[in-house]
Short mmCIF file of the C-alpha atoms (twelve columns), coordinates in Angstrom:
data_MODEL
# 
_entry.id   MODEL 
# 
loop_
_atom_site.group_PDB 
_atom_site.id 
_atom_site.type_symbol 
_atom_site.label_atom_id 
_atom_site.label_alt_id 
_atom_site.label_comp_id 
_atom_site.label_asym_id 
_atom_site.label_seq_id 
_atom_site.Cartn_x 
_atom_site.Cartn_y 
_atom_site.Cartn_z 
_atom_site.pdbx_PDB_model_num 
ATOM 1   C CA . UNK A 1   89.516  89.306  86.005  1 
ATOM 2   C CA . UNK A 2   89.689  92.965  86.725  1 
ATOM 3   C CA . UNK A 3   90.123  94.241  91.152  1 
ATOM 4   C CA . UNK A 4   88.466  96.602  92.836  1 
ATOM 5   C CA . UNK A 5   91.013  97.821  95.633  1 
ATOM 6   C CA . UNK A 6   89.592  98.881  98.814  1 
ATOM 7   C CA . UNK A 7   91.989  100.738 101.209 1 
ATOM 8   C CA . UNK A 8   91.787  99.975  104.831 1 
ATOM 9   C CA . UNK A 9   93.940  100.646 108.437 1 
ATOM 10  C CA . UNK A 10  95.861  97.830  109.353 1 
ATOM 11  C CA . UNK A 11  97.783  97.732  112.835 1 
ATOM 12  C CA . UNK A 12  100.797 96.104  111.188 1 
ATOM 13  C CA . UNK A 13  101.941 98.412  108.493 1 
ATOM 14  C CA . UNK A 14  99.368  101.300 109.125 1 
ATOM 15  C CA . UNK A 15  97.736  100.816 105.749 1 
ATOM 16  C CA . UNK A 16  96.693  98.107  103.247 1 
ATOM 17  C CA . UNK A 17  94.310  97.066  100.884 1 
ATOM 18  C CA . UNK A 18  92.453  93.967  100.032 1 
ATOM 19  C CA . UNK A 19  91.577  92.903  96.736  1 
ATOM 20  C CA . UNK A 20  88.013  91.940  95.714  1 
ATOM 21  C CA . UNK A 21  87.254  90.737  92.049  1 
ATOM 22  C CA . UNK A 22  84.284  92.766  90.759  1 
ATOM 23  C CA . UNK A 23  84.665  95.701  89.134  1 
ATOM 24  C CA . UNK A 24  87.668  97.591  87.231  1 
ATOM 25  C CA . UNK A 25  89.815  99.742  89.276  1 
ATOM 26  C CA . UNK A 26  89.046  103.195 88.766  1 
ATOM 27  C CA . UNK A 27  92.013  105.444 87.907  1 
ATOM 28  C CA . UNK A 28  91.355  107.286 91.238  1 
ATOM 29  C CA . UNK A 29  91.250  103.832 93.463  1 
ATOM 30  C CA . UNK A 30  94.755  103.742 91.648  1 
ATOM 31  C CA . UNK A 31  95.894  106.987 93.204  1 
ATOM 32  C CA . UNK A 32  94.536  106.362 96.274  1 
ATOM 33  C CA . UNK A 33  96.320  103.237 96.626  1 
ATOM 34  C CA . UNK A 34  99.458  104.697 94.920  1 
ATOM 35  C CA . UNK A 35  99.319  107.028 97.961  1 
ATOM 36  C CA . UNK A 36  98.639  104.684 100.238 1 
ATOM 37  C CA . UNK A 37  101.352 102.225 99.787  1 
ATOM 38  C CA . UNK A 38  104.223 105.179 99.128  1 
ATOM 39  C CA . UNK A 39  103.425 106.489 102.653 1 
ATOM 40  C CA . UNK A 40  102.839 102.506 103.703 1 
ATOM 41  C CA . UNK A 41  106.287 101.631 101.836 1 
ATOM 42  C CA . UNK A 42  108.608 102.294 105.239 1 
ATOM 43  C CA . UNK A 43  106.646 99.893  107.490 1 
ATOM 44  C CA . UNK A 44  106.057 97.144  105.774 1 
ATOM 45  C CA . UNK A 45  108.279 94.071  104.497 1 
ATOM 46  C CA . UNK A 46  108.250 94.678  100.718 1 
ATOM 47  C CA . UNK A 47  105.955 97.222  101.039 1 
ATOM 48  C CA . UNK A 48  105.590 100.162 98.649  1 
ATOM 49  C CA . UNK A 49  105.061 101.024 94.987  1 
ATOM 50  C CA . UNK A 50  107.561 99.558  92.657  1 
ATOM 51  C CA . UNK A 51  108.407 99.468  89.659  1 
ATOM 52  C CA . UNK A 52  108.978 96.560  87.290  1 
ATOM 53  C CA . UNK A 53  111.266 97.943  83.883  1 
ATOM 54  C CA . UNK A 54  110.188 95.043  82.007  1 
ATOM 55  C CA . UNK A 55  106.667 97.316  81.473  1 
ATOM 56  C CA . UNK A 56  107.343 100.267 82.679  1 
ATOM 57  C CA . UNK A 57  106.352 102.713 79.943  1 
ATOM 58  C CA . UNK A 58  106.532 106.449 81.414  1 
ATOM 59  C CA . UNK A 59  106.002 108.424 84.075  1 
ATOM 60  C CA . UNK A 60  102.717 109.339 82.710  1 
ATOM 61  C CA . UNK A 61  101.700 105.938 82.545  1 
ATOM 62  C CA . UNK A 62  100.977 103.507 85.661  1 
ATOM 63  C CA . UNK A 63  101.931 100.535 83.422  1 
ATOM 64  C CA . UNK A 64  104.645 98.341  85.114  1 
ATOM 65  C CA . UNK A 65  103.805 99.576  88.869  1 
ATOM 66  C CA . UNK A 66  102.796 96.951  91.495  1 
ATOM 67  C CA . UNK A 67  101.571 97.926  95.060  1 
ATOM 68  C CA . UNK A 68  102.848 95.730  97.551  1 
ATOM 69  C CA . UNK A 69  101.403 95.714  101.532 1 
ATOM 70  C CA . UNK A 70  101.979 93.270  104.418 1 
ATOM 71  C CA . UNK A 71  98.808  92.249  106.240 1 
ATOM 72  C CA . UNK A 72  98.798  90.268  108.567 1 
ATOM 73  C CA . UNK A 73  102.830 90.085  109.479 1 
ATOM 74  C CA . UNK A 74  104.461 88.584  106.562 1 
ATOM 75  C CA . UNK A 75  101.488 87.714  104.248 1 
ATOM 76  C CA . UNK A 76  102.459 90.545  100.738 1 
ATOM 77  C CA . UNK A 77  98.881  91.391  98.430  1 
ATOM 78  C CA . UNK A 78  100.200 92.297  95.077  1 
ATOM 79  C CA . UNK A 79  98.279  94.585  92.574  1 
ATOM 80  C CA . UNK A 80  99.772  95.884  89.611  1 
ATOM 81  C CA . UNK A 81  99.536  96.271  85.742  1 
ATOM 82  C CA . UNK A 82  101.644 95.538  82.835  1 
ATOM 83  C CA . UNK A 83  99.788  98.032  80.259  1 
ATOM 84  C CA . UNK A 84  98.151  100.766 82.530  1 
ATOM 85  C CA . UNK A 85  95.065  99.936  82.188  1 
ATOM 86  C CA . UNK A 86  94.518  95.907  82.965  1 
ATOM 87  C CA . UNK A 87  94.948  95.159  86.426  1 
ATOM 88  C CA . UNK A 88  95.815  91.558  88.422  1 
ATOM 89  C CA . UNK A 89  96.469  90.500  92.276  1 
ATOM 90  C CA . UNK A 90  98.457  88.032  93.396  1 
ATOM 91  C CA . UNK A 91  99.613  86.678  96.841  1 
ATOM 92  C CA . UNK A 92  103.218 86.039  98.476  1 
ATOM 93  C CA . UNK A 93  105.193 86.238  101.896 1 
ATOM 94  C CA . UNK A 94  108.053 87.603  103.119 1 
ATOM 95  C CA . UNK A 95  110.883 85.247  105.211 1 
ATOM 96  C CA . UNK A 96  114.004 84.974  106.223 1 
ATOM 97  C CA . UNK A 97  116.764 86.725  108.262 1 
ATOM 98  C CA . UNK A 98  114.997 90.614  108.235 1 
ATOM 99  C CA . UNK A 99  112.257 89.412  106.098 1 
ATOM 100 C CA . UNK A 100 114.043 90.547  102.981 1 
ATOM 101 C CA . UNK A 101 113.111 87.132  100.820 1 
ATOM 102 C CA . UNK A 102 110.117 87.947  98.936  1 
ATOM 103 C CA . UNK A 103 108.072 85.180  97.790  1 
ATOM 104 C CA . UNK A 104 105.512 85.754  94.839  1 
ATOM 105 C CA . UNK A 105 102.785 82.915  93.188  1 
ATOM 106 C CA . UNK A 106 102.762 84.758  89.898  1 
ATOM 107 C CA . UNK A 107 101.236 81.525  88.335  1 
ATOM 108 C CA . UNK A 108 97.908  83.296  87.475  1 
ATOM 109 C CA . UNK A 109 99.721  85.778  85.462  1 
ATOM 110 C CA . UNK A 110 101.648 82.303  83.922  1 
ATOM 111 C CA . UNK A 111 104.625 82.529  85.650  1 
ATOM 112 C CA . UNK A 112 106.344 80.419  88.503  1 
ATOM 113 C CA . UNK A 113 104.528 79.578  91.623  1 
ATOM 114 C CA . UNK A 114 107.371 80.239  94.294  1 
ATOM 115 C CA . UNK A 115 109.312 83.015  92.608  1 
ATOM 116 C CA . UNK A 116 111.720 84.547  95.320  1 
ATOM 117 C CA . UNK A 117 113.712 87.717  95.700  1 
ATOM 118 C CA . UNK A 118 115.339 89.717  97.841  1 
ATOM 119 C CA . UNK A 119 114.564 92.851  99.479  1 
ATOM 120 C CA . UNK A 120 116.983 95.346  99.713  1 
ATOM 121 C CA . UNK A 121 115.154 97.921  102.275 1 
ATOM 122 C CA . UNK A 122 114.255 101.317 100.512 1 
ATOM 123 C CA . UNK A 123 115.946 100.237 97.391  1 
ATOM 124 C CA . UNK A 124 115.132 97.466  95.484  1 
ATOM 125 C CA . UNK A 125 113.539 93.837  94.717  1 
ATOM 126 C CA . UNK A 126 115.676 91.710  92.727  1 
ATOM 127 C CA . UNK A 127 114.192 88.352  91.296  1 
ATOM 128 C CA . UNK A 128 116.121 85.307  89.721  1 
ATOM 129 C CA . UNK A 129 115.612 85.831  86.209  1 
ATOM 130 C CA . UNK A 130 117.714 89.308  86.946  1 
ATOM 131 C CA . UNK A 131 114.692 91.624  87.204  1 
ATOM 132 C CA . UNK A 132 114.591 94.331  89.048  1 
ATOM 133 C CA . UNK A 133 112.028 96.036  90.854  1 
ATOM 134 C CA . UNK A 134 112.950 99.722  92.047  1 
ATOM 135 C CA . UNK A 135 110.714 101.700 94.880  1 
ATOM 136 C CA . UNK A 136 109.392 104.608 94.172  1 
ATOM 137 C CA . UNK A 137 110.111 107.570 96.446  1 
ATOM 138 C CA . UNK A 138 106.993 109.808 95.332  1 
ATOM 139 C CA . UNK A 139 104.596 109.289 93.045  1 
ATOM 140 C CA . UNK A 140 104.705 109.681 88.787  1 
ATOM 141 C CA . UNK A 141 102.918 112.144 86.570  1 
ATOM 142 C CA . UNK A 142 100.483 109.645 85.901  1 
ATOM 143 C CA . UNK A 143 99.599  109.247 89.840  1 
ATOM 144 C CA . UNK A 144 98.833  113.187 89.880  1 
ATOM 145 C CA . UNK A 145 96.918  113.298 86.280  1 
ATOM 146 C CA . UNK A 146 92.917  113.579 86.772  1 
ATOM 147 C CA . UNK A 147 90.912  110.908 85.680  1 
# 
Protein backbone atom coordinates (compact mmCIF):
# COMPACT_ATOMS: atom_id res chain seq x y z
CA UNK A 1 0.00 0.00 0.00
CA UNK A 2 1.36 3.31 -1.07
CA UNK A 3 3.03 6.09 2.23
CA UNK A 4 2.49 9.35 2.70
CA UNK A 5 5.79 10.67 4.48
CA UNK A 6 5.41 13.39 6.87
CA UNK A 7 8.67 15.12 8.00
CA UNK A 8 9.00 16.08 11.57
CA UNK A 9 11.93 17.41 14.34
CA UNK A 10 13.11 14.77 16.37
CA UNK A 11 15.59 15.49 19.40
CA UNK A 12 17.61 12.39 18.55
CA UNK A 13 18.80 12.79 15.04
CA UNK A 14 17.34 16.37 14.38
CA UNK A 15 14.99 15.11 11.70
CA UNK A 16 12.73 12.14 10.80
CA UNK A 17 9.73 11.10 9.31
CA UNK A 18 6.92 8.80 10.09
CA UNK A 19 5.13 6.82 7.71
CA UNK A 20 1.31 6.82 7.43
CA UNK A 21 -0.48 4.53 4.79
CA UNK A 22 -2.94 6.72 2.85
CA UNK A 23 -2.07 8.36 0.03
CA UNK A 24 0.90 8.10 -2.68
CA UNK A 25 3.94 10.02 -1.98
CA UNK A 26 4.10 12.96 -4.00
CA UNK A 27 7.35 13.45 -5.94
CA UNK A 28 7.94 16.62 -3.82
CA UNK A 29 7.30 14.71 -0.25
CA UNK A 30 10.19 12.65 -1.98
CA UNK A 31 12.50 15.63 -2.17
CA UNK A 32 11.67 16.87 0.90
CA UNK A 33 12.52 13.78 2.58
CA UNK A 34 15.53 13.19 0.24
CA UNK A 35 16.68 16.47 1.85
CA UNK A 36 15.83 15.71 4.99
CA UNK A 37 17.58 12.51 5.60
CA UNK A 38 20.98 13.71 3.51
CA UNK A 39 21.32 16.57 6.05
CA UNK A 40 19.84 13.88 8.86
CA UNK A 41 22.44 11.17 7.45
CA UNK A 42 25.49 12.35 10.04
CA UNK A 43 23.42 11.97 13.24
CA UNK A 44 21.74 9.15 13.03
CA UNK A 45 22.68 5.26 13.22
CA UNK A 46 22.06 4.19 9.60
CA UNK A 47 20.71 7.25 8.81
CA UNK A 48 20.72 8.83 5.35
CA UNK A 49 19.73 8.20 1.74
CA UNK A 50 21.18 5.12 0.24
CA UNK A 51 21.34 3.48 -2.41
CA UNK A 52 20.56 -0.15 -3.18
CA UNK A 53 22.42 -1.22 -6.95
CA UNK A 54 20.19 -4.07 -7.20
CA UNK A 55 17.44 -1.16 -8.56
CA UNK A 56 19.17 1.58 -8.90
CA UNK A 57 18.39 2.82 -12.41
CA UNK A 58 19.92 6.51 -12.85
CA UNK A 59 20.53 9.47 -11.40
CA UNK A 60 17.44 10.80 -12.87
CA UNK A 61 15.48 8.24 -11.38
CA UNK A 62 14.74 7.76 -7.46
CA UNK A 63 14.32 4.00 -8.11
CA UNK A 64 16.58 1.93 -5.72
CA UNK A 65 16.91 4.84 -2.94
CA UNK A 66 15.74 4.10 0.65
CA UNK A 67 15.59 6.84 3.41
CA UNK A 68 16.66 5.61 6.57
CA UNK A 69 16.11 7.78 10.17
CA UNK A 70 16.53 6.75 13.83
CA UNK A 71 13.64 7.76 16.07
CA UNK A 72 13.53 7.09 19.05
CA UNK A 73 17.44 5.92 19.74
CA UNK A 74 17.94 2.86 17.78
CA UNK A 75 14.44 2.19 16.29
CA UNK A 76 15.46 2.75 11.82
CA UNK A 77 11.88 3.73 9.56
CA UNK A 78 12.70 2.61 6.11
CA UNK A 79 11.05 4.14 2.93
CA UNK A 80 12.22 3.46 -0.37
CA UNK A 81 11.33 2.24 -3.96
CA UNK A 82 12.50 -0.33 -6.29
CA UNK A 83 10.96 1.32 -9.63
CA UNK A 84 10.67 5.13 -8.82
CA UNK A 85 7.47 5.36 -8.59
CA UNK A 86 5.96 2.51 -6.00
CA UNK A 87 6.85 3.19 -2.61
CA UNK A 88 7.03 0.71 0.78
CA UNK A 89 8.12 1.23 4.65
CA UNK A 90 9.50 -1.06 6.69
CA UNK A 91 10.89 -1.14 10.31
CA UNK A 92 14.42 -2.24 11.88
CA UNK A 93 17.01 -1.32 14.71
CA UNK A 94 20.33 -0.66 15.02
CA UNK A 95 22.73 -2.73 17.83
CA UNK A 96 25.78 -3.62 18.70
CA UNK A 97 29.28 -2.25 19.55
CA UNK A 98 28.73 1.61 17.81
CA UNK A 99 25.39 0.65 16.61
CA UNK A 100 26.76 -0.33 13.24
CA UNK A 101 24.47 -3.78 12.96
CA UNK A 102 21.52 -2.85 11.06
CA UNK A 103 18.58 -4.94 11.44
CA UNK A 104 15.75 -4.81 8.69
CA UNK A 105 12.04 -6.94 8.68
CA UNK A 106 11.89 -6.77 4.91
CA UNK A 107 9.21 -9.61 5.11
CA UNK A 108 6.43 -7.33 3.69
CA UNK A 109 8.43 -6.73 0.67
CA UNK A 110 8.93 -10.96 0.83
CA UNK A 111 12.13 -11.08 2.11
CA UNK A 112 13.71 -12.24 5.52
CA UNK A 113 12.40 -11.00 8.76
CA UNK A 114 15.79 -10.31 10.68
CA UNK A 115 18.07 -9.37 7.80
CA UNK A 116 21.31 -7.78 9.37
CA UNK A 117 24.16 -5.66 8.14
CA UNK A 118 26.69 -3.64 9.02
CA UNK A 119 27.20 -0.06 9.05
CA UNK A 120 30.23 1.29 7.98
CA UNK A 121 29.77 5.16 9.13
CA UNK A 122 29.55 7.57 6.04
CA UNK A 123 30.19 4.77 3.70
CA UNK A 124 28.24 1.92 3.34
CA UNK A 125 25.56 -0.88 4.43
CA UNK A 126 26.54 -4.25 3.56
CA UNK A 127 23.90 -7.15 3.92
CA UNK A 128 24.52 -11.03 3.85
CA UNK A 129 23.48 -11.90 0.53
CA UNK A 130 26.59 -9.41 -0.54
CA UNK A 131 24.48 -6.31 -1.24
CA UNK A 132 25.54 -3.23 -0.86
CA UNK A 133 23.99 -0.15 0.07
CA UNK A 134 26.15 3.12 -0.64
CA UNK A 135 25.20 6.75 1.05
CA UNK A 136 24.65 9.35 -0.86
CA UNK A 137 26.64 12.54 -0.26
CA UNK A 138 24.13 15.03 -2.14
CA UNK A 139 21.28 14.46 -3.80
CA UNK A 140 20.63 12.96 -7.75
CA UNK A 141 19.22 14.71 -10.77
CA UNK A 142 16.08 13.18 -10.08
CA UNK A 143 15.94 14.81 -6.37
CA UNK A 144 16.36 18.40 -8.13
CA UNK A 145 13.87 17.64 -11.27
CA UNK A 146 10.30 19.47 -10.77
CA UNK A 147 7.44 17.47 -10.40
Amino acid sequence: QPANIKLTRSRHIGVMFAVRAARPVRAASARALLLAAILARATGHGAGVWRDPHHYRSDSSLAGLRFVSESPPHELNIVGTDDGTSWWALKGRCSGLGMRNITIDFSPKGGPSDATGRWAPGETITWPDGNMWALLAAPTRAFLLDA
